[in-house]
Short mmCIF file of C-alpha atoms in Angstrom, two decimals:
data_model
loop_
_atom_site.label_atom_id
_atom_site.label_comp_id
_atom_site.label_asym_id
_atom_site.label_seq_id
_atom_site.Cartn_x
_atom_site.Cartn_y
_atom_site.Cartn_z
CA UNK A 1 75.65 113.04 161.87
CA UNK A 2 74.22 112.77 165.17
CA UNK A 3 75.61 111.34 167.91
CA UNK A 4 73.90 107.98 168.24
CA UNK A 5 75.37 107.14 165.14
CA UNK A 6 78.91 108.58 166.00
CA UNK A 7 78.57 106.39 169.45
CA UNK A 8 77.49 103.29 166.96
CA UNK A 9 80.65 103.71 164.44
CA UNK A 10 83.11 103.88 167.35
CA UNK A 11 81.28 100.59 169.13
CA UNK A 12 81.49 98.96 165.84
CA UNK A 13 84.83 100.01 165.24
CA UNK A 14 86.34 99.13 168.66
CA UNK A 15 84.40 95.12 168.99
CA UNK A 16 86.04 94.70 165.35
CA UNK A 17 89.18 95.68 165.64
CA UNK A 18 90.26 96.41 169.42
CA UNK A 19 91.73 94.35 171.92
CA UNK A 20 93.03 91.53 169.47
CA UNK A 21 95.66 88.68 170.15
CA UNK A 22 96.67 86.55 168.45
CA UNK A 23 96.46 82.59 169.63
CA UNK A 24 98.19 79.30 168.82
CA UNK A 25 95.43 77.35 167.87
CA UNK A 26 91.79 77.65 167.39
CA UNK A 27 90.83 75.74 170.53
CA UNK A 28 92.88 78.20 172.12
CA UNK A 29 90.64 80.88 171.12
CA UNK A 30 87.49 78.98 171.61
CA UNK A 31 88.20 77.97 175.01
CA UNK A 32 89.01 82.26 175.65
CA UNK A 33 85.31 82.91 174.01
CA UNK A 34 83.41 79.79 176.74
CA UNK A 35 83.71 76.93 174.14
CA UNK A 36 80.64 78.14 172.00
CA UNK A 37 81.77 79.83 169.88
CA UNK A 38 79.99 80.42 166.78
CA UNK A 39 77.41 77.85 167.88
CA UNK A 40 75.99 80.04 170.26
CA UNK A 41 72.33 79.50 171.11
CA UNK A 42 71.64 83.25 171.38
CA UNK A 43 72.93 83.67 167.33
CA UNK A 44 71.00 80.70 166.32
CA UNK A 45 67.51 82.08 167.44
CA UNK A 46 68.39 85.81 166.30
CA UNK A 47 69.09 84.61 162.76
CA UNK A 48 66.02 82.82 162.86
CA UNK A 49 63.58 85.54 164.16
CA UNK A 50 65.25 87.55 161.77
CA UNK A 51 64.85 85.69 158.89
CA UNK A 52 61.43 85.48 159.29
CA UNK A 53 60.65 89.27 159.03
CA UNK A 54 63.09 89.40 156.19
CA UNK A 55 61.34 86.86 153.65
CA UNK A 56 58.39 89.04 154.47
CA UNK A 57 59.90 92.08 153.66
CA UNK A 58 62.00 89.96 150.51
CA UNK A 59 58.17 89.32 149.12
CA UNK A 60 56.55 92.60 149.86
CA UNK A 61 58.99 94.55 147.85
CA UNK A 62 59.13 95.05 144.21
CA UNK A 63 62.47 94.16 143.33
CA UNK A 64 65.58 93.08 145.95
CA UNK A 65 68.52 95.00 147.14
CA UNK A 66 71.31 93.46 146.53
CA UNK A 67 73.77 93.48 149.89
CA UNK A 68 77.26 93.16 148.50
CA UNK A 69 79.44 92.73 145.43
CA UNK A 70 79.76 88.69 146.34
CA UNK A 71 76.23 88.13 145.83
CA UNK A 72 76.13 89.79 142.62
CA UNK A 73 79.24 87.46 141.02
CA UNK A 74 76.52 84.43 142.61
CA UNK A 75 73.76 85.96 140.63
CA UNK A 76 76.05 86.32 137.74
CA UNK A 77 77.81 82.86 138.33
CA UNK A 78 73.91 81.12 138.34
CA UNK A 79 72.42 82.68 135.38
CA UNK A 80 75.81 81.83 133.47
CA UNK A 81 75.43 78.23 134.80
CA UNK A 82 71.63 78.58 134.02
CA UNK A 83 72.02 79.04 130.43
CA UNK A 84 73.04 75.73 129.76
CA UNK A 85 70.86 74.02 132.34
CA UNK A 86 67.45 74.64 133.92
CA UNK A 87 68.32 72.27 137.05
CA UNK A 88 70.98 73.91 139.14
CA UNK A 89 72.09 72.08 142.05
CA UNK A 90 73.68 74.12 144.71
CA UNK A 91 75.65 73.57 148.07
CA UNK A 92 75.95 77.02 150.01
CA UNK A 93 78.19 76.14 152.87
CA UNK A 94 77.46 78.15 155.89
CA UNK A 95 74.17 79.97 154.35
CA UNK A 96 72.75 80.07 157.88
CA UNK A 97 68.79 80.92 156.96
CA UNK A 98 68.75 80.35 153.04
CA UNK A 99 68.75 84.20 152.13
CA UNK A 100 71.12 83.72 149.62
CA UNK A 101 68.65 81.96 147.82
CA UNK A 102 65.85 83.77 148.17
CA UNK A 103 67.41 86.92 147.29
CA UNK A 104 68.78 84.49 144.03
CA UNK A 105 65.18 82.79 143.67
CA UNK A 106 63.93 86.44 142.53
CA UNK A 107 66.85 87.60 140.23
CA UNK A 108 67.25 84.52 137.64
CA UNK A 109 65.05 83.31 135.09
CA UNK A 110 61.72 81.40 136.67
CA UNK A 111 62.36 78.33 134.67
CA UNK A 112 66.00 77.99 136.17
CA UNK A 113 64.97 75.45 138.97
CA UNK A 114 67.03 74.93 142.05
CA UNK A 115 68.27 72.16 144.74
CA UNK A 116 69.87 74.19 147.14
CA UNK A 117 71.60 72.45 150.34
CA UNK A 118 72.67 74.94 153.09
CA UNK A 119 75.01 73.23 155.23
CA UNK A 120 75.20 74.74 158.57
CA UNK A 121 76.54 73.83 162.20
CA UNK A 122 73.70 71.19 163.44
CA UNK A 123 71.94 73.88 165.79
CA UNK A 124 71.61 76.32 162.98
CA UNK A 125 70.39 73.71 160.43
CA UNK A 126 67.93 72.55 162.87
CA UNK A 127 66.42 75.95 163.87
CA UNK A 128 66.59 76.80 159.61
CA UNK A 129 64.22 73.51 158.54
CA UNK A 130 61.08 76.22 158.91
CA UNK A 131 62.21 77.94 155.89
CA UNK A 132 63.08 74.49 153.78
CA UNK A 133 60.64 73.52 150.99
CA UNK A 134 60.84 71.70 147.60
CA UNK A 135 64.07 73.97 146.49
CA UNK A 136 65.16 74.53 149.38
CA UNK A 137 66.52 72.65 152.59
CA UNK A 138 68.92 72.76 155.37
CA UNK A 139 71.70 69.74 156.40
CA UNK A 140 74.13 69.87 159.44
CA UNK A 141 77.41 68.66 157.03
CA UNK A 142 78.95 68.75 153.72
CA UNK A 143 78.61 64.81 153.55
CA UNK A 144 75.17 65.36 154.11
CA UNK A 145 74.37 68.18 151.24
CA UNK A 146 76.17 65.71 148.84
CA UNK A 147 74.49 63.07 149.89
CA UNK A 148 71.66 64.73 149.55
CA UNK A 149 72.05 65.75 145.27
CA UNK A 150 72.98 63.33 142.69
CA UNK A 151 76.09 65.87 141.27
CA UNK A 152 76.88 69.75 142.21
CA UNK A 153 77.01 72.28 139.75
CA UNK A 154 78.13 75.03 142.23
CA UNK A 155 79.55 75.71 145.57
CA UNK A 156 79.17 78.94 147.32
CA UNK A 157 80.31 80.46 150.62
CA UNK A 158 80.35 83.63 152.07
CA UNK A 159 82.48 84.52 155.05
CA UNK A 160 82.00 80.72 157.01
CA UNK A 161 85.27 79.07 156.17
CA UNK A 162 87.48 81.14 158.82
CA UNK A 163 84.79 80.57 161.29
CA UNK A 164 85.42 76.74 161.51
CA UNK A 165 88.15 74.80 163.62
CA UNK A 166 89.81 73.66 160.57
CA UNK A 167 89.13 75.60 157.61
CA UNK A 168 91.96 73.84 155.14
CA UNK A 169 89.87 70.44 155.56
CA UNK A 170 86.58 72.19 154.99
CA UNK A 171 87.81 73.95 151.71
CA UNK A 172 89.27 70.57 150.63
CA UNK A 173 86.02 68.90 151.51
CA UNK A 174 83.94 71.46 149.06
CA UNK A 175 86.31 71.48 145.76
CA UNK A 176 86.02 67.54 146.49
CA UNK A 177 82.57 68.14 145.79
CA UNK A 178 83.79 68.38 142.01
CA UNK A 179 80.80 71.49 141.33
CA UNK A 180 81.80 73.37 138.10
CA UNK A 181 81.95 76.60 139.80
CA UNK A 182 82.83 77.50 143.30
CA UNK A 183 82.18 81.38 144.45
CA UNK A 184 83.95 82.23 147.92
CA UNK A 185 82.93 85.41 149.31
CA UNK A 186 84.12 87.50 151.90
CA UNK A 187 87.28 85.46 152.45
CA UNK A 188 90.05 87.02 155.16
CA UNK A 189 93.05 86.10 154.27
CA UNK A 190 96.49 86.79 155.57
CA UNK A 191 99.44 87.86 153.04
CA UNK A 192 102.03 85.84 155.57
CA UNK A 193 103.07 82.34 156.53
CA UNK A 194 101.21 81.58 158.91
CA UNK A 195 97.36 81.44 159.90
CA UNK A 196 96.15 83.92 162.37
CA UNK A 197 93.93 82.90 164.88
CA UNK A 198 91.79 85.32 166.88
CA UNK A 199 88.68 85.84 168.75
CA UNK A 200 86.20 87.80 166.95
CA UNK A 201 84.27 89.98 169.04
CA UNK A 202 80.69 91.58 167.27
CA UNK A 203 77.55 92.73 168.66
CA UNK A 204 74.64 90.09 168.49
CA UNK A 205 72.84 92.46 166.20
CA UNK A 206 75.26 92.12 163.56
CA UNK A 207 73.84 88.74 163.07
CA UNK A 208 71.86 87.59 160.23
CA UNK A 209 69.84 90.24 158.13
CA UNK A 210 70.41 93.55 158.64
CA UNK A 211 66.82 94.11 159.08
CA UNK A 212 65.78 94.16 162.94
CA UNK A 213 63.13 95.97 163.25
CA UNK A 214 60.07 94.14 164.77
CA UNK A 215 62.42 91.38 166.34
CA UNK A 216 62.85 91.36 170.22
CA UNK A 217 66.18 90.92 171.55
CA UNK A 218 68.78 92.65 173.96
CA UNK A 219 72.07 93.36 172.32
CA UNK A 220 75.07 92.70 173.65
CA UNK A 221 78.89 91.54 172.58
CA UNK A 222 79.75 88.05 171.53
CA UNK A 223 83.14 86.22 170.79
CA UNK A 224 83.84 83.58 168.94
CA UNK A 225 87.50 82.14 166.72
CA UNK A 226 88.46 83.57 163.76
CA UNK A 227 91.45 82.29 161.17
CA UNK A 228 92.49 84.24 158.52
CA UNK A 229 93.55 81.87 156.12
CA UNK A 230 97.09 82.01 154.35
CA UNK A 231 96.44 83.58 151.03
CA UNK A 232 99.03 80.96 149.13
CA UNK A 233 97.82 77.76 150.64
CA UNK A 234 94.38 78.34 150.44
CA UNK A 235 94.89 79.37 146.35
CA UNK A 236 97.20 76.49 146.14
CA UNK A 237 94.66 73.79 147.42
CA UNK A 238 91.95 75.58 144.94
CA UNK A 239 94.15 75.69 142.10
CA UNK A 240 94.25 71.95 142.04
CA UNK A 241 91.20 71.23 140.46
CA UNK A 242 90.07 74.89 139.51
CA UNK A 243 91.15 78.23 137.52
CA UNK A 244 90.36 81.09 139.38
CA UNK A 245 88.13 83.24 136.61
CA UNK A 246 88.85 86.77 139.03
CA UNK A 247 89.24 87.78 142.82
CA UNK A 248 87.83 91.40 143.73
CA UNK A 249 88.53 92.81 147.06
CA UNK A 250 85.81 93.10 150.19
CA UNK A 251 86.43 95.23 152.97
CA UNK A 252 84.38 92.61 155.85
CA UNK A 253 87.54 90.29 155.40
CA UNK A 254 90.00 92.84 156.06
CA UNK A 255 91.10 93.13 159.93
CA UNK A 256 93.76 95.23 161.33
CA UNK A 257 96.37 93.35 164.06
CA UNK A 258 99.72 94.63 164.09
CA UNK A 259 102.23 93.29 162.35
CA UNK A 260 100.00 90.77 159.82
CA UNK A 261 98.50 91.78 156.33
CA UNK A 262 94.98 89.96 156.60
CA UNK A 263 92.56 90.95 153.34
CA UNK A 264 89.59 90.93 152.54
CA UNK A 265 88.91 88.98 148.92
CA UNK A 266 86.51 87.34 147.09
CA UNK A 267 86.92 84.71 144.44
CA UNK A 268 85.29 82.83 141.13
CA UNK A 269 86.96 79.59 140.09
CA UNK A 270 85.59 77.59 137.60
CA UNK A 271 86.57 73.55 137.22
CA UNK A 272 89.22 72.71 134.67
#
């Protein structure tokens, strides 16, 4: 290995997991980080640039790679909900660009058609109308996706809810969206009784696809709150109107702070 890639590992290693506290409430943590947060400007315009070059890539190649385990149970989850329908309507909170659903679009059966709602923090949804089209667009709330189908027949998001000041109303806002399946991915959770709120730091590169290359920016470090959901209350609010079909674990939700057991899980539900 050489040593660019050693130096890499231990930068990624040390913004993830060094330097943590823990604080008593998310505006705690987002005054520590500027009060931007995850809304920052810079992020915005990286995951757009980079979405751009990755839909070309996305069409150029013969078949798509498929990034994690999460997106696989949504491929699975669709063409199980596709078999009985051939209008799926979709609400993927958080889905910043729409590459879930392109990277879905090209795995399911053609005559499964889609109405797929990303709801995103305003900035993001505004920078993300570009990529919208007839299956395809981009609102700035939950209220606003529903609002925008007639009925949901699945919810999905991937590693959003413990980026929001109140994730407990947000998760209670999508199972009120009554969809017949709801996929969370990349959920960190903590084992304990208590949230834990912290500020995230990554590099701006980690942002959006993992494909870079041809997209001009400078990299640098950026902060924003994180809360790792209690494991119980969050399955407790879920279990309400859903079973949970299976969980699997994900190592992006685990984080290591002394003296808490935060995981990383994913989950399937399905509406009683």
């Amino acid at each position: 290995m050489n040593t660019s890639v050693i130096r890499f590992k231990l930068q990624k290693r040390y913004l993830a997991l060094a330097g943590e506290k823990k604080y008593a409430s998310y505006a705690d943590a987002l005054a520590d980080c500027g009060g931007t947060g995850y809304e920052n400007d810079v992020i915005v315009r990286l995951v757009q640039q980079k979405a751009r070059r990755e839909r070309a890539l996305l069409t150029a190649a013969p078949y798509p790679h498929i990034a994690n385990p999460g997106l696989a149970s949504l491929i699975a989850t669709v063409n199980r909900a596709g078999a009985e329908r051939k209008h799926l309507r979709v609400v993927d909170f958080g889905g910043a660009d729409g590459g879930h659903y392109e990277v879905v679009r090209r795995c399911v059966d053609p005559s499964i058609h889609f109405k797929w709602v990303v709801a995103e923090t305003p900035e993001m949804a505004a920078a993300m109308q570009e990529f919208s089209h007839s299956e395809l667009q981009f609102v700035s709330s939950i209220k606003a996706a529903a609002g925008t189908l007639s009925g949901v027949d699945l919810v999905y998001t991937s590693s959003a809810l413990q980026y929001t000041p109140e994730p407990y109303v947000f998760l209670e806002k999508l199972c009120s969206l009554g969809a017949e399946f709801m996929i969370f991915n990349r959920q960190s959770l903590t084992e304990g009784n208590s949230d834990v709120v912290t500020v995230q730091r990554s590099l701006l590169s980690w942002h959006g696809s993992k494909e870079a290359g041809g997209v001009n920016f400078e990299d640098r470090e950026v902060r924003y709150p994180h809360t790792s959901m209690q494991v119980k209350k969050m399955e407790e609010i879920v279990r309400r109107s859903y079973d949970i079909l299976y969980t699997f674990e994900d190592d992006t939700g685990f984080r290591k702070l002394k003296g808490e057991r935060i995981v990383g899980r994913n989950y399937v539900c399905v509406r009683r």
